[in-house]
Tab-separated table of C-alpha atoms in Angstrom:
chain	number	residue	atom	x	y	z
A	17	MET	CA	0.000	0.000	0.000
A	18	ASN	CA	2.961	2.307	0.588
A	19	ASN	CA	3.824	2.032	-3.100
A	20	ILE	CA	0.265	2.945	-4.071
A	21	ARG	CA	0.453	6.002	-1.835
A	22	ALA	CA	3.763	7.026	-3.444
A	23	MET	CA	2.254	6.546	-6.910
A	24	ARG	CA	-0.658	8.817	-5.971
A	25	TRP	CA	1.760	11.511	-4.816
A	26	LEU	CA	3.711	11.216	-8.062
A	27	ALA	CA	0.559	11.467	-10.166
A	28	GLN	CA	-0.567	14.527	-8.184
A	29	GLY	CA	2.859	16.120	-8.662
A	30	ALA	CA	2.672	15.477	-12.415
A	31	ILE	CA	-0.793	17.055	-12.553
A	32	LEU	CA	0.553	20.121	-10.745
A	33	LEU	CA	3.552	20.391	-13.096
A	34	VAL	CA	1.477	20.003	-16.262
A	35	GLY	CA	-1.103	22.419	-14.872
A	36	ILE	CA	1.592	25.060	-14.364
A	37	GLN	CA	2.741	24.553	-17.958
A	38	LEU	CA	-0.823	25.004	-19.205
A	39	LEU	CA	-1.196	28.170	-17.168
A	40	LEU	CA	2.033	29.572	-18.622
A	41	ILE	CA	0.854	28.759	-22.152
A	42	VAL	CA	-2.422	30.569	-21.576
A	43	LEU	CA	-0.817	33.601	-19.899
A	44	GLN	CA	2.353	34.078	-21.954
A	45	GLY	CA	1.676	32.059	-25.097
A	46	GLU	CA	4.415	29.474	-24.570
A	47	PRO	CA	5.422	26.891	-21.949
A	48	ALA	CA	8.466	27.068	-19.715
A	49	CYS	CA	11.538	25.664	-21.470
A	50	PHE	CA	14.101	24.038	-19.212
A	51	ASN	CA	16.637	24.058	-22.058
A	52	GLU	CA	16.975	24.982	-25.757
A	53	GLY	CA	15.964	21.450	-26.731
A	54	CYS	CA	12.358	22.162	-25.702
A	55	ARG	CA	11.962	24.744	-28.462
A	56	VAL	CA	13.384	22.403	-31.093
A	57	VAL	CA	11.230	19.422	-30.099
A	58	GLU	CA	8.114	21.605	-29.991
A	59	GLY	CA	8.924	22.946	-33.442
A	60	LEU	CA	9.294	19.451	-34.894
A	61	THR	CA	5.959	18.172	-33.584
A	62	ARG	CA	2.599	18.851	-35.210
A	63	ILE	CA	0.655	18.923	-31.930
A	64	PRO	CA	0.701	22.421	-30.336
A	65	PRO	CA	2.049	22.551	-26.747
A	66	LEU	CA	-1.413	23.445	-25.405
A	67	TRP	CA	-3.037	20.254	-26.687
A	68	PHE	CA	0.014	18.184	-25.852
A	69	ASN	CA	-0.121	19.273	-22.214
A	70	LEU	CA	-3.909	18.883	-22.074
A	71	LEU	CA	-3.450	15.252	-23.108
A	72	GLY	CA	-0.828	14.837	-20.402
A	73	LEU	CA	-3.084	16.404	-17.793
A	74	ALA	CA	-5.964	14.117	-18.779
A	75	TYR	CA	-3.676	11.072	-18.637
A	76	PHE	CA	-2.413	11.754	-15.121
A	77	ALA	CA	-5.913	12.666	-13.906
A	78	VAL	CA	-7.327	9.355	-15.168
A	79	LEU	CA	-4.370	7.517	-13.660
A	80	LEU	CA	-4.898	9.190	-10.280
A	81	ALA	CA	-8.583	8.245	-10.366
A	82	ALA	CA	-7.701	4.645	-11.218
A	83	LEU	CA	-5.248	4.523	-8.312
A	84	ALA	CA	-8.122	5.434	-5.973
A	85	LEU	CA	-10.201	2.415	-7.036
A	86	PRO	CA	-10.341	-0.501	-4.573
A	87	VAL	CA	-8.198	-3.450	-5.694
A	88	ALA	CA	-7.865	-6.936	-4.267
A	89	ALA	CA	-4.747	-7.190	-2.108
A	90	PRO	CA	-3.033	-10.014	-4.083
A	91	SER	CA	-3.024	-7.985	-7.328
A	92	PRO	CA	-2.110	-4.349	-6.718
A	93	PRO	CA	-2.225	-1.892	-8.363
A	94	GLY	CA	-4.976	-3.384	-10.557
A	95	PRO	CA	-5.361	-4.147	-14.285
A	96	LEU	CA	-6.627	-0.658	-15.254
A	97	VAL	CA	-3.665	1.060	-13.619
A	98	ALA	CA	-1.276	-1.457	-15.175
A	99	LEU	CA	-2.716	-0.790	-18.634
A	100	LEU	CA	-2.509	2.976	-18.173
A	101	LEU	CA	1.098	2.722	-17.008
A	102	LEU	CA	2.069	0.604	-20.044
A	103	ALA	CA	0.331	3.089	-22.353
A	104	GLY	CA	2.246	5.939	-20.748
A	105	MET	CA	5.537	4.076	-21.107
A	106	ALA	CA	4.811	3.355	-24.776
A	107	ALA	CA	4.126	7.047	-25.420
A	108	GLU	CA	7.307	8.010	-23.611
A	109	GLY	CA	9.251	5.471	-25.650
A	110	VAL	CA	8.105	7.141	-28.867
A	111	LEU	CA	8.906	10.637	-27.558
A	112	PHE	CA	12.304	9.591	-26.209
A	113	SER	CA	13.231	7.869	-29.496
A	114	TYR	CA	12.096	10.880	-31.489
A	115	GLN	CA	14.269	13.226	-29.440
A	116	PHE	CA	17.286	10.924	-29.615
A	117	LEU	CA	17.121	9.882	-33.269
A	118	VAL	CA	15.369	12.764	-35.062
A	119	ALA	CA	15.661	15.991	-33.069
A	120	ARG	CA	19.129	15.000	-31.800
A	121	THR	CA	18.428	16.945	-28.626
A	122	PHE	CA	16.402	16.406	-25.472
A	123	CYS	CA	13.603	18.503	-24.029
A	124	GLY	CA	14.216	18.954	-20.302
A	125	TYR	CA	10.504	19.118	-19.471
A	126	CYS	CA	9.870	15.941	-21.497
A	127	LEU	CA	12.605	14.141	-19.576
A	128	VAL	CA	10.975	15.102	-16.257
A	129	ILE	CA	7.651	13.641	-17.399
A	130	PHE	CA	9.477	10.530	-18.639
A	131	ALA	CA	11.109	10.131	-15.202
A	132	VAL	CA	7.677	10.361	-13.543
A	133	VAL	CA	6.132	7.713	-15.817
A	134	LEU	CA	9.150	5.439	-15.369
A	135	SER	CA	9.028	5.817	-11.576
A	136	LEU	CA	5.305	5.010	-11.542
A	137	ASN	CA	5.955	1.769	-13.440
A	138	LEU	CA	8.817	0.813	-11.133
A	139	LEU	CA	6.672	1.438	-8.044
A	140	ALA	CA	3.913	-0.794	-9.461
A	141	GLY	CA	5.943	-3.939	-8.844
A	142	VAL	CA	8.535	-6.159	-10.483
A	143	ARG	CA	6.179	-7.582	-13.119
A	144	GLN	CA	4.936	-4.139	-14.160
A	145	ALA	CA	8.490	-2.781	-14.239
A	146	GLY	CA	9.625	-5.648	-16.476
A	147	LEU	CA	6.699	-5.209	-18.892
A	148	SER	CA	7.172	-1.452	-19.100
A	149	LEU	CA	10.902	-1.751	-19.798
A	150	ALA	CA	10.181	-4.373	-22.465
A	151	VAL	CA	7.721	-1.999	-24.164
A	152	PHE	CA	10.200	0.879	-23.957
A	153	THR	CA	13.163	-1.070	-25.363
A	154	GLY	CA	10.952	-2.570	-28.088
A	155	ILE	CA	10.008	0.906	-29.297
A	156	LEU	CA	13.655	1.989	-29.158
A	157	ALA	CA	14.546	-0.978	-31.371
A	158	ILE	CA	11.760	-0.356	-33.919
A	159	PHE	CA	12.035	3.421	-34.162
A	160	PRO	CA	15.310	3.570	-36.175
A	161	THR	CA	13.619	1.638	-39.004
A	162	LEU	CA	11.088	4.443	-39.555
A	163	HIS	CA	11.676	7.343	-41.952
A	164	PHE	CA	11.067	11.000	-41.223
A	165	GLY	CA	11.185	13.516	-44.037
A	166	PRO	CA	12.791	16.985	-43.861
A	167	GLY	CA	9.323	18.556	-43.974
A	168	LEU	CA	9.064	17.945	-40.229
A	169	LEU	CA	11.382	20.899	-39.667
A	170	GLY	CA	8.728	23.230	-40.983
A	171	ALA	CA	5.793	21.569	-39.226
A	172	ARG	CA	5.384	24.611	-36.995
A	173	GLY	CA	7.461	27.228	-38.798
A	174	LEU	CA	10.925	26.039	-37.667
A	175	THR	CA	13.351	26.470	-40.587
A	176	LEU	CA	17.075	26.467	-41.247
A	177	ASP	CA	17.067	30.214	-40.651
A	178	ASN	CA	16.408	29.408	-36.970
A	179	GLY	CA	19.731	27.554	-36.947
A	180	SER	CA	21.793	30.344	-38.537
A	181	SER	CA	24.200	32.113	-36.164
A	182	ALA	CA	25.394	34.621	-38.785
A	183	SER	CA	24.890	35.586	-42.410
A	184	LEU	CA	26.814	37.128	-45.290
A	185	LYS	CA	24.648	38.938	-47.838
A	186	PRO	CA	26.541	40.473	-50.762
A	187	ILE	CA	24.732	42.650	-53.308
A	188	PRO	CA	24.098	41.398	-55.910
A	189	SER	CA	23.783	37.767	-54.821
A	190	VAL	CA	23.899	34.928	-57.349
A	191	GLN	CA	23.020	32.023	-55.038
A	192	GLU	CA	22.035	31.271	-51.450
A	193	GLY	CA	23.456	28.538	-49.235
A	194	TYR	CA	23.611	27.208	-45.671
A	195	LEU	CA	27.024	26.133	-44.401
A	196	PHE	CA	27.006	23.485	-41.650
A	197	PHE	CA	30.191	23.497	-39.596
A	198	SER	CA	31.741	22.925	-36.196
A	199	GLU	CA	34.382	24.810	-34.237
A	200	SER	CA	36.413	21.646	-33.626
A	201	CYS	CA	36.326	20.455	-37.248
A	202	GLU	CA	39.596	21.399	-38.956
A	203	HIS	CA	38.120	21.134	-42.450
A	204	CYS	CA	35.215	23.398	-41.465
A	205	GLN	CA	37.620	26.030	-40.199
A	206	ASN	CA	39.638	25.796	-43.418
A	207	VAL	CA	36.455	26.524	-45.389
A	208	LEU	CA	35.669	29.534	-43.191
A	209	ARG	CA	39.219	30.907	-43.433
A	210	ASN	CA	39.249	30.594	-47.226
A	211	LEU	CA	35.966	32.247	-48.197
A	212	PRO	CA	36.560	34.126	-51.476
A	213	ALA	CA	37.219	37.834	-51.033
A	214	ASP	CA	34.948	38.558	-54.023
A	215	ASN	CA	32.170	36.261	-52.809
A	216	ARG	CA	28.781	36.874	-54.473
A	217	CYS	CA	26.767	34.131	-52.738
A	218	THR	CA	24.479	34.762	-49.779
A	219	LEU	CA	25.745	32.475	-47.025
A	220	HIS	CA	24.075	31.457	-43.783
A	221	PHE	CA	26.367	29.946	-41.156
A	222	ASN	CA	24.715	27.034	-39.320
A	223	PRO	CA	26.852	25.539	-36.520
A	224	ILE	CA	26.044	22.148	-35.023
A	225	SER	CA	27.199	23.324	-31.586
A	226	ASN	CA	26.941	26.507	-29.531
A	227	ALA	CA	30.492	27.603	-30.374
A	228	PRO	CA	30.707	31.198	-31.675
A	229	LEU	CA	31.603	31.892	-35.294
A	230	PRO	CA	35.128	33.290	-35.733
A	231	PRO	CA	35.248	36.957	-36.856
A	232	LEU	CA	34.788	37.173	-40.625
A	233	PRO	CA	34.649	40.346	-42.751
A	234	GLY	CA	31.138	41.359	-43.784
A	235	VAL	CA	29.424	38.693	-41.658
A	236	THR	CA	26.475	39.782	-39.507
A	237	PRO	CA	25.858	37.789	-36.268
A	238	ILE	CA	22.323	36.529	-35.604
A	239	PRO	CA	21.331	36.169	-31.912
A	240	GLY	CA	19.211	33.311	-30.616
A	241	SER	CA	20.217	30.645	-33.140
A	242	LEU	CA	19.383	26.975	-32.466
A	243	PRO	CA	22.201	24.554	-33.357
A	244	GLU	CA	19.787	21.685	-32.632
A	245	VAL	CA	17.885	22.599	-35.799
A	246	ASN	CA	21.040	22.063	-37.831
A	247	ARG	CA	21.725	18.676	-36.282
A	248	ALA	CA	18.115	17.694	-36.942
A	249	MET	CA	18.367	18.686	-40.606
A	250	LEU	CA	21.566	16.692	-41.117
A	251	SER	CA	19.929	13.706	-39.454
A	252	LEU	CA	16.802	13.983	-41.581
A	253	LEU	CA	18.911	14.137	-44.743
A	254	GLY	CA	21.018	11.173	-43.632
A	255	ILE	CA	24.223	13.255	-43.602
A	256	ARG	CA	26.842	12.347	-41.018
A	257	GLU	CA	29.790	14.438	-42.165
A	258	ILE	CA	30.659	18.127	-42.076
A	259	PRO	CA	31.342	20.612	-43.550
A	260	VAL	CA	28.181	20.559	-45.676
A	261	LEU	CA	26.778	23.297	-47.894
A	262	LEU	CA	23.076	23.250	-48.809
A	263	VAL	CA	22.484	25.487	-51.823
A	264	ARG	CA	18.861	26.573	-52.067
A	265	GLY	CA	17.092	27.499	-55.272
A	266	ALA	CA	13.480	28.415	-55.983
A	267	ASP	CA	12.420	24.772	-55.870
A	268	THR	CA	15.763	22.988	-55.783
A	269	LEU	CA	18.348	21.802	-53.294
A	270	ARG	CA	22.001	21.091	-53.978
A	271	ILE	CA	24.180	19.319	-51.432
A	272	VAL	CA	27.935	19.917	-51.436
A	273	LYS	CA	30.038	17.889	-48.986
A	274	GLY	CA	33.644	18.100	-47.867
A	275	GLU	CA	36.223	20.888	-47.672
A	276	LYS	CA	37.606	20.351	-51.167
A	277	SER	CA	34.210	20.333	-52.891
A	278	ILE	CA	32.865	23.338	-50.960
A	279	ARG	CA	35.927	25.447	-51.676
A	280	ALA	CA	35.663	24.476	-55.349
A	281	PHE	CA	32.002	25.502	-55.315
A	282	PHE	CA	32.859	28.916	-53.872
A	283	ARG	CA	35.647	29.399	-56.388
A	284	GLU	CA	33.663	28.294	-59.441
A	285	GLU	CA	30.164	29.590	-58.639
A	286	CYS	CA	30.462	32.374	-56.061
A	287	SER	CA	33.380	34.444	-57.268
A	288	ALA	CA	32.803	37.658	-59.219
A	289	ALA	CA	33.854	36.008	-62.490
A	290	ALA	CA	31.726	32.878	-61.981
A	291	VAL	CA	28.795	32.061	-64.247
A	292	PRO	CA	25.683	31.046	-62.229
A	293	ALA	CA	25.104	27.311	-62.447
A	294	THR	CA	21.888	25.879	-63.859
A	295	PRO	CA	19.897	24.529	-60.871
A	296	LEU	CA	19.292	20.802	-60.665
A	297	SER	CA	16.355	19.152	-58.896
A	298	ILE	CA	18.598	17.327	-56.442
A	299	GLU	CA	22.302	16.819	-57.078
A	300	PRO	CA	24.189	13.801	-55.785
A	301	TYR	CA	26.617	14.470	-52.980
A	302	MET	CA	29.725	16.206	-54.244
A	303	SER	CA	32.346	14.586	-52.019
A	304	SER	CA	36.072	14.376	-51.944
A	305	PRO	CA	37.533	10.921	-52.731
A	306	ASP	CA	37.437	8.517	-49.785
A	307	GLY	CA	35.768	11.106	-47.565
A	308	GLU	CA	38.796	13.410	-47.690
A	309	GLY	CA	38.146	16.825	-46.188
A	310	GLU	CA	35.284	15.799	-43.901
A	311	CYS	CA	34.601	15.423	-40.184
A	312	SER	CA	32.014	13.278	-38.462
A	313	ALA	CA	29.021	15.399	-37.437
A	314	GLU	CA	28.539	13.144	-34.405
A	315	THR	CA	32.090	12.720	-33.081
A	316	GLU	CA	33.629	15.664	-34.991
A	317	THR	CA	36.710	13.576	-35.815
A	318	CYS	CA	38.275	14.411	-39.165
A	319	THR	CA	39.836	12.505	-42.038
A	320	SER	CA	43.325	13.409	-43.119
A	321	PRO	CA	43.501	16.601	-45.207
């Protein structure tokens, strides 16, 4: 019975927490974000935070009511509570997998709710704990086989511009591109140091970490950028190496990978004497042989120059 009492307290605490989030949404238009990851995860989901938290509030309220029902002593906490706890763990498994594999960042508030649901399952007994962990690990195993298109980035207006920490906008501009880089990637820094002096391409600088962009002539810093958006885009495109340049046309996308290929692109298509290239629907990756001139976007280790 002590476990049941603890589960009731946890459910009540979750109701209070979700209720506060709902109040903040109503009063200030957005929930409290414990970290930057909250904003990214919210932007990648189609359900607005208000409805998402209303569902959470309803779940914990139903669970609390079920915990108050009388149950025979040999089978606490009862089949209804057990089913609700498994459903909650399944939902948390999907959300956790989505954050880990797609958003590539974690929402602090989501992790608190996950800890509450996990604790409730553990308090419900050994059998319930084993079933809930089996459901969670099963979802973790299945989730990587699913495919998520890049359109998820714009589900609620979150675009690559939200990931840009600086921009370079020459006039006139012949093309527009987003450069993905990292402070610790040697090849990325070589690309940044060797931007053409007569550059005519609009460039947006999209770091995959919070490291500041080194001072560059003509570059305008952009406050409030979200590096998590850039990691999410690379993940959605199946790209695991940096530097990467995404060149955007009216209805086209070109992908240029590796230091050598990006510098060649700048030299041949962004210099003052360059002739604008004819856009292609989607170009294959333009990579250096054997991955030369690239760093891992996950470990940020580089190949030999």
